[in-house]
Coordinates of C-alpha atoms in Angstrom, one line a residue:
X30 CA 78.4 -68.7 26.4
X31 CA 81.5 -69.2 28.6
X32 CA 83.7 -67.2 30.5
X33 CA 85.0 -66.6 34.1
X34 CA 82.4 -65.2 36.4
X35 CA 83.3 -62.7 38.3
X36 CA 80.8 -61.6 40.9
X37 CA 78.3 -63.2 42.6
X38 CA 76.3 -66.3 41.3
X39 CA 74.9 -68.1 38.9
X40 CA 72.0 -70.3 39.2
X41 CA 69.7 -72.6 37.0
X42 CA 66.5 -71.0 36.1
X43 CA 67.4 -67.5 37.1
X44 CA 66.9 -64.3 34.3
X45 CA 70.4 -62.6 33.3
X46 CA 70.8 -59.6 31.0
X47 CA 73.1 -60.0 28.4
X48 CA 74.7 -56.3 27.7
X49 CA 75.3 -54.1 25.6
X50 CA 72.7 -55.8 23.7
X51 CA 70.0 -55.4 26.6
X52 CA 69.0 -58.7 25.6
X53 CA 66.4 -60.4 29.2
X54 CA 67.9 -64.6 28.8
X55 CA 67.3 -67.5 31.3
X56 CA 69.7 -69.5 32.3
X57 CA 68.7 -73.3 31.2
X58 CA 71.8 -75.0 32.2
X59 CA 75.3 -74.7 33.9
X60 CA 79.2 -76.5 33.6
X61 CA 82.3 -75.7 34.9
X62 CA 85.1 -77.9 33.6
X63 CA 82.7 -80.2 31.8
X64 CA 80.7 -81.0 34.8
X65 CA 76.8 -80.0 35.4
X66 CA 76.2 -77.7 38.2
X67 CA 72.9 -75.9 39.8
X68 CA 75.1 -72.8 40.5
X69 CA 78.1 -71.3 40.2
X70 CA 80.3 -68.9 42.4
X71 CA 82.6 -66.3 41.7
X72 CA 85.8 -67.5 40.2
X73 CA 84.4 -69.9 38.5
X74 CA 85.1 -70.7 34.8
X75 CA 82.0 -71.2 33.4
X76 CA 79.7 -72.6 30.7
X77 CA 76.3 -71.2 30.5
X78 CA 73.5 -72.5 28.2
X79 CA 71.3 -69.4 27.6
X80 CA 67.7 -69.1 26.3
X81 CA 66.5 -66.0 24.9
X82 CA 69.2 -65.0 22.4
X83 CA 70.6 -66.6 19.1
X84 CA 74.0 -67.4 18.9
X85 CA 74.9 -65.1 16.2
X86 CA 73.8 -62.3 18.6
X87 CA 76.5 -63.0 21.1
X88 CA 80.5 -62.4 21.0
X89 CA 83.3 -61.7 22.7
X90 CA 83.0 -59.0 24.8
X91 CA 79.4 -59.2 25.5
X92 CA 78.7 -59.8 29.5
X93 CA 76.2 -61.4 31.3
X94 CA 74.7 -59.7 34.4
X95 CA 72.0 -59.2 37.1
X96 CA 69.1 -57.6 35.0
X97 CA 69.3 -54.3 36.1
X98 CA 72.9 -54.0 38.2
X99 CA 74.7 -52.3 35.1
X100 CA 74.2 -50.3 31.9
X101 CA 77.1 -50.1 29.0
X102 CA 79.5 -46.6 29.2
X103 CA 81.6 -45.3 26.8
X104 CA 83.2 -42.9 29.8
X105 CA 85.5 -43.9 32.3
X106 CA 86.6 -42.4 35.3
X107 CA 90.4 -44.4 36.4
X108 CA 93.7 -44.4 37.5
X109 CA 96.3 -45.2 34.5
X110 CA 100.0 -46.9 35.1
X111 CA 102.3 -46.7 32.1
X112 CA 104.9 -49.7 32.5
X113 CA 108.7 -48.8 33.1
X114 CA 109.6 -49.3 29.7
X115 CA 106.8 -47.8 27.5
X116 CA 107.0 -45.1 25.8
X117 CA 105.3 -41.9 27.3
X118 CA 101.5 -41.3 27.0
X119 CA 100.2 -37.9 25.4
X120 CA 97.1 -36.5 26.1
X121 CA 94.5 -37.7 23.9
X122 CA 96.4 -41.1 22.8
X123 CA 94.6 -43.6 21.0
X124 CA 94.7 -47.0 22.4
X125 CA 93.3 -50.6 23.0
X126 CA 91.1 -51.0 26.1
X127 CA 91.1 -54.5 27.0
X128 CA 88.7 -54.7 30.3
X129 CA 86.9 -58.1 30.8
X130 CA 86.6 -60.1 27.6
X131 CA 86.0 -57.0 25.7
X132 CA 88.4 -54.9 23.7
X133 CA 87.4 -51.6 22.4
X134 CA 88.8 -48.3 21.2
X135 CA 89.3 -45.1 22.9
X136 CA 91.5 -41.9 24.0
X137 CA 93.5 -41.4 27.2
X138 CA 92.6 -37.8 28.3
X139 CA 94.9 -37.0 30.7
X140 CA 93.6 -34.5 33.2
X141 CA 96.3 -32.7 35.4
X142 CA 99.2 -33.3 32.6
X143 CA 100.2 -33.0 29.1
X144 CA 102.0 -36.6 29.2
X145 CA 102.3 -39.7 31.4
X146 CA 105.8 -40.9 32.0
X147 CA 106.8 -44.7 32.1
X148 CA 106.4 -45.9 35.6
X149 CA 104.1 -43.0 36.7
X150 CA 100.4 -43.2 37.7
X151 CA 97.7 -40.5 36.7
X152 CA 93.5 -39.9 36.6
X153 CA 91.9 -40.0 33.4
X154 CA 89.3 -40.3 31.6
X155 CA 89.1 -42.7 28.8
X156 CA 86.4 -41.5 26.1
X157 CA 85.4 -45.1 24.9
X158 CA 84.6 -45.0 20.8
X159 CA 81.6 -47.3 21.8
X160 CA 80.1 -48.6 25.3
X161 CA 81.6 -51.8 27.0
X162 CA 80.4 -53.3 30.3
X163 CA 82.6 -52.1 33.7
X164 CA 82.5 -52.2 37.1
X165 CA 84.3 -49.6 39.8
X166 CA 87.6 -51.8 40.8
X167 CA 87.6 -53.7 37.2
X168 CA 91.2 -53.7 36.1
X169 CA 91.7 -52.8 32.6
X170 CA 95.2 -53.4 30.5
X171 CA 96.3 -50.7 27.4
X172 CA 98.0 -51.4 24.5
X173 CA 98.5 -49.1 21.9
X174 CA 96.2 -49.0 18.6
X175 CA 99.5 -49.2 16.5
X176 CA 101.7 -50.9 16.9
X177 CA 99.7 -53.2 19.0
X178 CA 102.1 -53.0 22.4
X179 CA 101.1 -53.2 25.7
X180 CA 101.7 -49.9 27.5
X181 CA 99.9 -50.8 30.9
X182 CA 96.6 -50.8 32.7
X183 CA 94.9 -49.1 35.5
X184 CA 91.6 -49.8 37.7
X185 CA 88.1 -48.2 36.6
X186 CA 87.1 -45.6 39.0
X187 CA 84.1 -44.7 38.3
X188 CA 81.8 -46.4 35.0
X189 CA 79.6 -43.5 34.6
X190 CA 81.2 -40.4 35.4
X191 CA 80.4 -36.5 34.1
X192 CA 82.6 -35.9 31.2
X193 CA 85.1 -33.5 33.3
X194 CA 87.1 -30.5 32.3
X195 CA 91.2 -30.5 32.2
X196 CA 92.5 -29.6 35.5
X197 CA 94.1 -30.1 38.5
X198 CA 91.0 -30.2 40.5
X199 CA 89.3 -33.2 37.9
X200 CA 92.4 -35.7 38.8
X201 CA 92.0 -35.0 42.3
X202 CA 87.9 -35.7 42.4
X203 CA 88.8 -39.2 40.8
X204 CA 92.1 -39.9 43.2
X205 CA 89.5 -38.9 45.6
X206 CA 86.8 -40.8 44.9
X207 CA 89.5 -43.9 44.3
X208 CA 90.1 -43.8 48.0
X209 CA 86.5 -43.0 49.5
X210 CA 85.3 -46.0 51.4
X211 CA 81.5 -47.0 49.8
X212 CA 80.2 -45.1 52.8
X213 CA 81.7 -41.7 51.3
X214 CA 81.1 -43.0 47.5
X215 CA 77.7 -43.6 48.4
X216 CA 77.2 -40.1 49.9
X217 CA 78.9 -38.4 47.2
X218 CA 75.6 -40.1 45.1
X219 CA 73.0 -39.3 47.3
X220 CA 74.2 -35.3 47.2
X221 CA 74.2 -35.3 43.6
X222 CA 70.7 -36.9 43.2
X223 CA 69.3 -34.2 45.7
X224 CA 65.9 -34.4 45.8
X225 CA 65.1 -37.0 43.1
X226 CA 67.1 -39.4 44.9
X227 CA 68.7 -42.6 44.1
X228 CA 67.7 -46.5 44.1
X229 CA 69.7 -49.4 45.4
X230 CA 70.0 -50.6 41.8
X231 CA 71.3 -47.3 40.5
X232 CA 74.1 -47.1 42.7
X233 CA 75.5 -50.6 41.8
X234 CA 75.4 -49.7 38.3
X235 CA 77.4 -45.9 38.9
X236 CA 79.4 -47.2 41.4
X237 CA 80.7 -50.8 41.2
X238 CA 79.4 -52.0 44.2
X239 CA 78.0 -54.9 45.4
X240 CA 74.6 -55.5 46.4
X241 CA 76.3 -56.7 49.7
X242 CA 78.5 -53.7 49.4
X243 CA 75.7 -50.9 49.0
X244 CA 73.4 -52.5 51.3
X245 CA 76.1 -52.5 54.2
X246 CA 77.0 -48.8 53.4
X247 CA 73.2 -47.9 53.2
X248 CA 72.7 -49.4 56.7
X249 CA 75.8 -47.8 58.0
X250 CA 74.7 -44.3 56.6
X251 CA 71.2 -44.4 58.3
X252 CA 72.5 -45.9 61.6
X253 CA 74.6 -42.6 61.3
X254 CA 71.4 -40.6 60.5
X255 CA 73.0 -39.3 57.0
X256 CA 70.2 -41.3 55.2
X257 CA 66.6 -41.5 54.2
X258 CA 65.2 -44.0 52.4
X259 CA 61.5 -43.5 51.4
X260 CA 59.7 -46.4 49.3
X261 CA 63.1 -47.9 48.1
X262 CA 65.0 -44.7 46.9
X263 CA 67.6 -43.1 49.3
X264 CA 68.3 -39.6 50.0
X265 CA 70.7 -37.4 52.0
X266 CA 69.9 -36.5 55.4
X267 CA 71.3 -33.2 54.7
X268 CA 68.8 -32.8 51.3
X269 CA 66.2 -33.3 53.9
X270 CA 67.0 -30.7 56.2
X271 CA 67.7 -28.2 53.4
X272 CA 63.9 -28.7 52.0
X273 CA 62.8 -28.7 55.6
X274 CA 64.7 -25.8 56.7
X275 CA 62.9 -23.9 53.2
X276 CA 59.4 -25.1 54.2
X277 CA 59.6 -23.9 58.0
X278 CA 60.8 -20.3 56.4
X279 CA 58.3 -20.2 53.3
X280 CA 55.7 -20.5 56.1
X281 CA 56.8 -18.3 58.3
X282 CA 56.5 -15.5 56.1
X283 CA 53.5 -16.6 55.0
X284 CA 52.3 -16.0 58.5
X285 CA 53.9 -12.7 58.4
X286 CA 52.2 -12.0 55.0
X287 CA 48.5 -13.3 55.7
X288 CA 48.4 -13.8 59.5
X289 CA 44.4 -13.5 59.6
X290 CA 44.7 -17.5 57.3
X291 CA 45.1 -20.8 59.2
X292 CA 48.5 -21.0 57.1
X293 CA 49.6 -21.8 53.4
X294 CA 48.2 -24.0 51.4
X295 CA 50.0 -27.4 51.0
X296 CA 50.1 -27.1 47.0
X297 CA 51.4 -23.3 47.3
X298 CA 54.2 -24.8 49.7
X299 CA 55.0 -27.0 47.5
X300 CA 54.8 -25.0 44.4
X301 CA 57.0 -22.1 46.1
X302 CA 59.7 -24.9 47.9
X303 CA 59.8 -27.8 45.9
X304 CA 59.9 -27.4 42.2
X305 CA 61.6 -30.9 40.9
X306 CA 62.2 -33.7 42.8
X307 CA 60.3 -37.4 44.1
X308 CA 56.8 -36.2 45.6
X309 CA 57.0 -38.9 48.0
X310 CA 60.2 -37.1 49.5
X311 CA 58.6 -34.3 49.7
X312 CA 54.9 -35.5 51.6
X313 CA 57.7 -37.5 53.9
X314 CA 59.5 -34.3 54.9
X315 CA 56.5 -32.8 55.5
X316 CA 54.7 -35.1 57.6
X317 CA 58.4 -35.2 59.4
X318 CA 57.9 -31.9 60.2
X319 CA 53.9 -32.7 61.5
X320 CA 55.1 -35.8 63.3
X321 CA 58.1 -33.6 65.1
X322 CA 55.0 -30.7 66.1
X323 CA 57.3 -28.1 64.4
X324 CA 54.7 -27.3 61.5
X325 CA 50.5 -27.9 61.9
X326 CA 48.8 -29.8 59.4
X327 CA 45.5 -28.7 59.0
X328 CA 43.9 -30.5 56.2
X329 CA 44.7 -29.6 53.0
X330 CA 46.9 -26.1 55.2
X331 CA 50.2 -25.4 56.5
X332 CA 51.0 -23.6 59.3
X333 CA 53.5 -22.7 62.2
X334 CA 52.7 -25.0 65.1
X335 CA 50.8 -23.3 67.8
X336 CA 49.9 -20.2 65.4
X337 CA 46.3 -18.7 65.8
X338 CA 45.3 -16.8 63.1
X339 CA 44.7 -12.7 63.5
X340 CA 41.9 -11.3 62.9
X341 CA 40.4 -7.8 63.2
X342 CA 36.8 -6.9 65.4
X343 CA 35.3 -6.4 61.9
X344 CA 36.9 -9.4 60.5
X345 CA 35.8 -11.5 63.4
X346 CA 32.0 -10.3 63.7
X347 CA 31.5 -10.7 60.2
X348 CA 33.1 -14.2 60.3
X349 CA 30.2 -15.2 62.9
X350 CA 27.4 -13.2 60.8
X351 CA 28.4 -15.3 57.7
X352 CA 28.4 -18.6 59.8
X353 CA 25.0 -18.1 61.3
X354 CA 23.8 -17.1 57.8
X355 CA 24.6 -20.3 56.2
X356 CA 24.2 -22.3 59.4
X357 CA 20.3 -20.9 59.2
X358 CA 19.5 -21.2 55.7
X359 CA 20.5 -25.4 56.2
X360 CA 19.7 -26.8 52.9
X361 CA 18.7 -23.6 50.9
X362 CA 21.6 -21.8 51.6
X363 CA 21.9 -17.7 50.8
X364 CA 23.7 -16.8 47.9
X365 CA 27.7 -15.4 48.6
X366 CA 25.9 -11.8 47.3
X367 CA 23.4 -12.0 50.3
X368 CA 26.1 -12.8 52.6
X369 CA 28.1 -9.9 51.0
X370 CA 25.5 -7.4 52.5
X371 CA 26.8 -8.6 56.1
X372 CA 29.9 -7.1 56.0
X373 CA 30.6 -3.0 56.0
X374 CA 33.6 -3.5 53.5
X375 CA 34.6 -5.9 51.0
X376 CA 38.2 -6.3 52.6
X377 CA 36.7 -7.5 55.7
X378 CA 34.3 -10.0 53.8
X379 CA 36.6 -11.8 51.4
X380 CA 39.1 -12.0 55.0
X381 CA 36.2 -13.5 56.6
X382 CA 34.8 -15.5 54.6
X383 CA 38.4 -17.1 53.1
X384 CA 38.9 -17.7 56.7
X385 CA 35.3 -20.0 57.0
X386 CA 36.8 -22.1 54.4
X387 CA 39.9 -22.2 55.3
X388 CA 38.7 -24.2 58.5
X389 CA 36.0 -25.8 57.0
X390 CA 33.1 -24.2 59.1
X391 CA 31.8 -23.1 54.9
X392 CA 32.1 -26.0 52.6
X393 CA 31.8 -25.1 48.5
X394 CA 30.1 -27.7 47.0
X395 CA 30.3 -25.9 43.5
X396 CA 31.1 -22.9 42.7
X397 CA 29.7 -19.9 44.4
X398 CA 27.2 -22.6 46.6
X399 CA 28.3 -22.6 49.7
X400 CA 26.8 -25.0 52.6
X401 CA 27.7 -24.3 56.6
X402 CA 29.3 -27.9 57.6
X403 CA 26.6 -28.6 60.0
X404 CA 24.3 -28.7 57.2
X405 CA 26.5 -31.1 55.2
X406 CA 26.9 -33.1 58.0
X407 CA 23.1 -32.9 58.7
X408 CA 22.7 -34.0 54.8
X409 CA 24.4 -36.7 55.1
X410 CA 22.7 -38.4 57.6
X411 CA 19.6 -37.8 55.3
X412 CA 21.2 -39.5 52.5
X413 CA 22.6 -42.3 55.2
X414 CA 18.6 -43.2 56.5
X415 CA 17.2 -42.6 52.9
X416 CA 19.8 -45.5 51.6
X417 CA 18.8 -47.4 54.3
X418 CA 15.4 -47.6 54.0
X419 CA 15.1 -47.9 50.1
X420 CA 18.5 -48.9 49.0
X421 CA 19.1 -45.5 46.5
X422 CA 18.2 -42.1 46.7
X423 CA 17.2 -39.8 43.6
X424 CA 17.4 -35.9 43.6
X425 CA 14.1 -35.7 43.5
X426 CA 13.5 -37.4 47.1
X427 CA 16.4 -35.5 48.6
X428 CA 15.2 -32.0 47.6
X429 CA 11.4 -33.4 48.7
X430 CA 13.0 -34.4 52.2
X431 CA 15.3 -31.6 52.7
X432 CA 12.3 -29.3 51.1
X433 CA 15.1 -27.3 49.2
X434 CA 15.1 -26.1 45.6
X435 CA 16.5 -29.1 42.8
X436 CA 19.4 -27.0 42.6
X437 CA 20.6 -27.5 45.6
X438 CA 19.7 -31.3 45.7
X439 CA 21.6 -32.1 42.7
X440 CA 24.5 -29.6 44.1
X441 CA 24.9 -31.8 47.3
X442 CA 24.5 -35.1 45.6
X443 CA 27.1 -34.3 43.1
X444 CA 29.3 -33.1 45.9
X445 CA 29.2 -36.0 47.5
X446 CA 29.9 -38.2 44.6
X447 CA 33.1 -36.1 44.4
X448 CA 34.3 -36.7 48.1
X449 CA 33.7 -40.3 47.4
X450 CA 30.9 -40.3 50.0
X451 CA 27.9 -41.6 47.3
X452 CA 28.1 -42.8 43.6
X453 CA 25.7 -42.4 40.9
X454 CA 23.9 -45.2 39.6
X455 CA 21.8 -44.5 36.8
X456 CA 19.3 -41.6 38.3
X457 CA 19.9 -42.8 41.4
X458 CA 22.4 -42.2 44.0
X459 CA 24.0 -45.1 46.7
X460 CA 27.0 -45.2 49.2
X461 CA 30.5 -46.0 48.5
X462 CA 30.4 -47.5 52.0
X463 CA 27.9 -48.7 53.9
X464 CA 27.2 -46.5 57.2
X465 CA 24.6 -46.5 59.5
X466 CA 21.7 -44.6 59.7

C-alpha cells in the first residue's frame, strides 16, 4: 500500500491496523522513492509491503494506523470555510468529504445558522453516510455532490463527538473546544468519563492527539493535581473529591444512624455511594481517605476516624456476658439461643452481639456457629502442631483432640478452608502455607 504518512513512524516488523476494515497486518518491508528503508518518518511518501490482508481487501481511502490509536466515525465535530466565490451552504447540504485519501458522502449541519456565506467560517457537524478514518487538526476539503465543485474545507474538531442539537450554544462548545489547549481538551474527557474513567489510548482516538501530545498534557494535569491515574486509566481530580466528599457524608450519618457499630460496612458504602463506575477508582479513593486518617478502615468496616462506638450499660454488660460465654465454651461453643438467655431484651442482644462481630471478638464460622476468636486462634495452633507432626489432619483427630462434638470439627475445618488457612485433600486436611507449630 502507498501513501504519505502522516504521523509518527513506520518501522519493519511492527503490527499496524488497517481501518475501517479492523484488519491486525505486519509490516514486512518499507520504500520511499524506490529505495528500501527500516523506518519511515512523518512526511514521508511511502510504500509499505503488508502481511495479513489480501490486496483485493484494500483501497483508496483505507488508512493504516497504530493498533488501537483510532476507530472509523461517521460524525464530525469542525470548523467549515466556504471559499469567496462559492455559492452559499444551506443547512443540511450534501457534499463530498475529501479528508486523507478518502472521499465519502455526507451533510453539512450547520449549527448556529441557516446558511454559510462565501468567505465566512462556521461549526458543524458533518453526519458522514459511512465511517472514514480522522484525526482532531486533519484538514478536510468540500466539494459539492453535484456538480462536483470545490466549495472549501475546514479542520476536524473533534472525530467522535455527541450528535449535538441546533443552537447557538453547540457552535460555541466546538469553537471552544477548537481553541482548548490538550491540557483543557484532555480535562474536558476526563469530566465526561466520571467515574469510569478514560485510557491513554482512548483519548488519542476521541481527541487527535499524539501519544507525545496526551502523555505531556497527562503529566502537566497531575503535576497540577487535576489528575488521577489508577492502573493506566485517568480520572479527574475533581470526580475524586466528589466520590470522596459522598463517602465521608454517607458515613457520617451512618454514625448518626447506628452509633452503637464500629461503622458501615465497606459493600454498603459502596452500594449506597458508588453505583457505576471502575472499582479500582473506587478501593483507591477509599484507601485515600485511610491513608489521609480522615476515614478508619476496620477490616471489612468503615468508619469516622477517631469514632468510638456508643453503647448503652445493658448493651455493654451483655456484650461481655456473650464474650465470656463463647470464650468458655472454646471448641463446643453455646448455641446463639443459649446466649440469647443473657440478655434482658432482644434489642440489647442483637446490639450486642452485632457489635462482637463487627470487631471480630465472635467469628461465624457457619451459620448460626459462632466461635470467640481466642478459640479460633487457639484451633489453629492445633491444626498447625497436628500438620506438623503427621503431615494432614482429618476431622476425626481434630474433634478427638479438641474433645468437641464432629459438628464442630467439620465446622472449623471447613472454615478454615474458606479463609484459605487449610485445604482439603481427600478426607484429610493440610495448610495452604506452611507455619510453625
Amino acid at each position: 500500500v502507498t501513501g504519505t504518512l502522516w504521523s509518527g513512524e513506520i518501522r519493519k516488523g511492527t503490527e499496524l491496523e488497517l481501518l475501517p476494515q479492523g484488519r491486525l497486518v505486519r509490516v514486512r518491508g518499507l520504500q520511499s522513492h524506490g529505495i528500501d528503508m527500516e523506518a519511515a518518518v512523518a512526511g514521508s511518501r511511502v510504500a509499505v509491503n503488508v502481511a495479513g490482508v489480501e490486496k483485493t481487501e484494500v483501497a483508496r481511502g483505507n488508512a493504516l494506523v497504530t493498533p488501537g490509536a483510532f476507530r472509523p466515525t461517521d460524525l464530525i465535530d469542525a470548523r467549515v470555510s466556504l471559499l469567496p466565490d462559492a455559492q452559499p451552504l444551506a443547512h443540511l447540504t450534501r457534499v463530498r468529504m475529501y479528508v486523507g485519501s478518502d472521499e465519502v458522502f455526507g451533510r453539512v449541519a450547520l449549527l448556529d445558522r441557516p446558511k454559510l456565506a462565501p468567505g465566512d467560517t462556521a461549526a458543524a457537524q458533518i453526519r458522514l453516510e459511512r465511517a472514514t478514518v480522522a484525526g482532531g487538526g486533519d484538514p478536510f476539503v468540500l466539494r459539492l455532490y453535484s456538480p462536483m465543485r470545490t466549495i472549501g474545507g475546514g479542520v476536524v474538531i473533534a472525530p467522535h463527538p455527541a450528535k449535538r442539537r441546533r443552537g447557538r450554544e453547540s457552535a460555541a462548545a466546538i469553537e471552544q473546544a477548537a481553541a482548548a489547549s490538550p491540557e483543557h481538551r484532555l480535562e474536558d474527557l476526563l469530566r465526561a468519563a466520571g467515574a469510569s474513567g478514560i485510557t491513554s489510548a482512548e483519548i488519542v482516538r476521541q481527541t487527535g492527539l499524539t501519544q507525545t501530545q496526551v502523555g505531556t498534557a497527562v503529566q502537566a494535569l497531575a503535576t497540577a493535581s487535576r489528575l488521577q491515574s489508577v492502573r493506566g486509566r485517568f480520572y479527574h481530580q475533581e470526580t475524586a473529591d466528589r466520590l470522596a466528599e459522598h463517602m465521608t457524608r454517607a458515613i457520617e450519618e451512618y454514625h448518626r444512624a447506628q452509633p452503637w457499630r464500629i461503622g458501615m460496612s465497606r459493600d454498603d458504602l459502596k452500594t449506597k455511594v458508588f453505583s457505576t463506575g471502575d472499582d479500582r477508582f473506587y478501593a483507591n479513593v477509599l484507601d485515600g481517605l485511610g491513608a489521609r486518617g480522615a476515614i478508619a478502615l476496620r477490616g471489612g468496616f468503615v468508619g469516622r476516624s477517631g469514632f468510638q462506638p456508643i453503647w448503652s450499660e445493658s448493651e455493654r454488660r451483655t456484650r461481655d456476658a456473650i464474650a465470656a460465654a463463647l470464650a468458655a465454651g472454646g471448641a463446643s461453643p453455646p448455641a446463639r439461643e443459649s446466649l440469647e438467655r443473657l440478655s434482658p431484651d432482644t434489642k440489647s442482644f442483637a446490639r450486642a452481639f452485632q457489635t462482637l462481630l463487627d470487631d471480630g471478638t465472635v467469628v461465624e464460622a457457619a451459620p448460626g456457629v459462632y466461635f470467640h476468636q481466642d478459640a479460633i486462634a487457639a484451633i489453629k495452633q492445633t491444626v498447625i502442631s497436628r500438620v506438623a507432626a503427621h503431615g494432614s489432619i482429618t476431622v476425626a483427630a481434630l474433634r478427638d483432640t479438641l474433645k468437641t462434638s464432629r459438628k464442630f470439627a467439620l465446622t472449623v475445618l471447613e472454615y478454615f478452608d474458606t479463609i484459605k488457612f487449610t485445604r482439603r485433600v481427600g478426607d484429610t486436611r493440610v495448610l495452604v502455607k506452611k507455619e510453625s507449630p
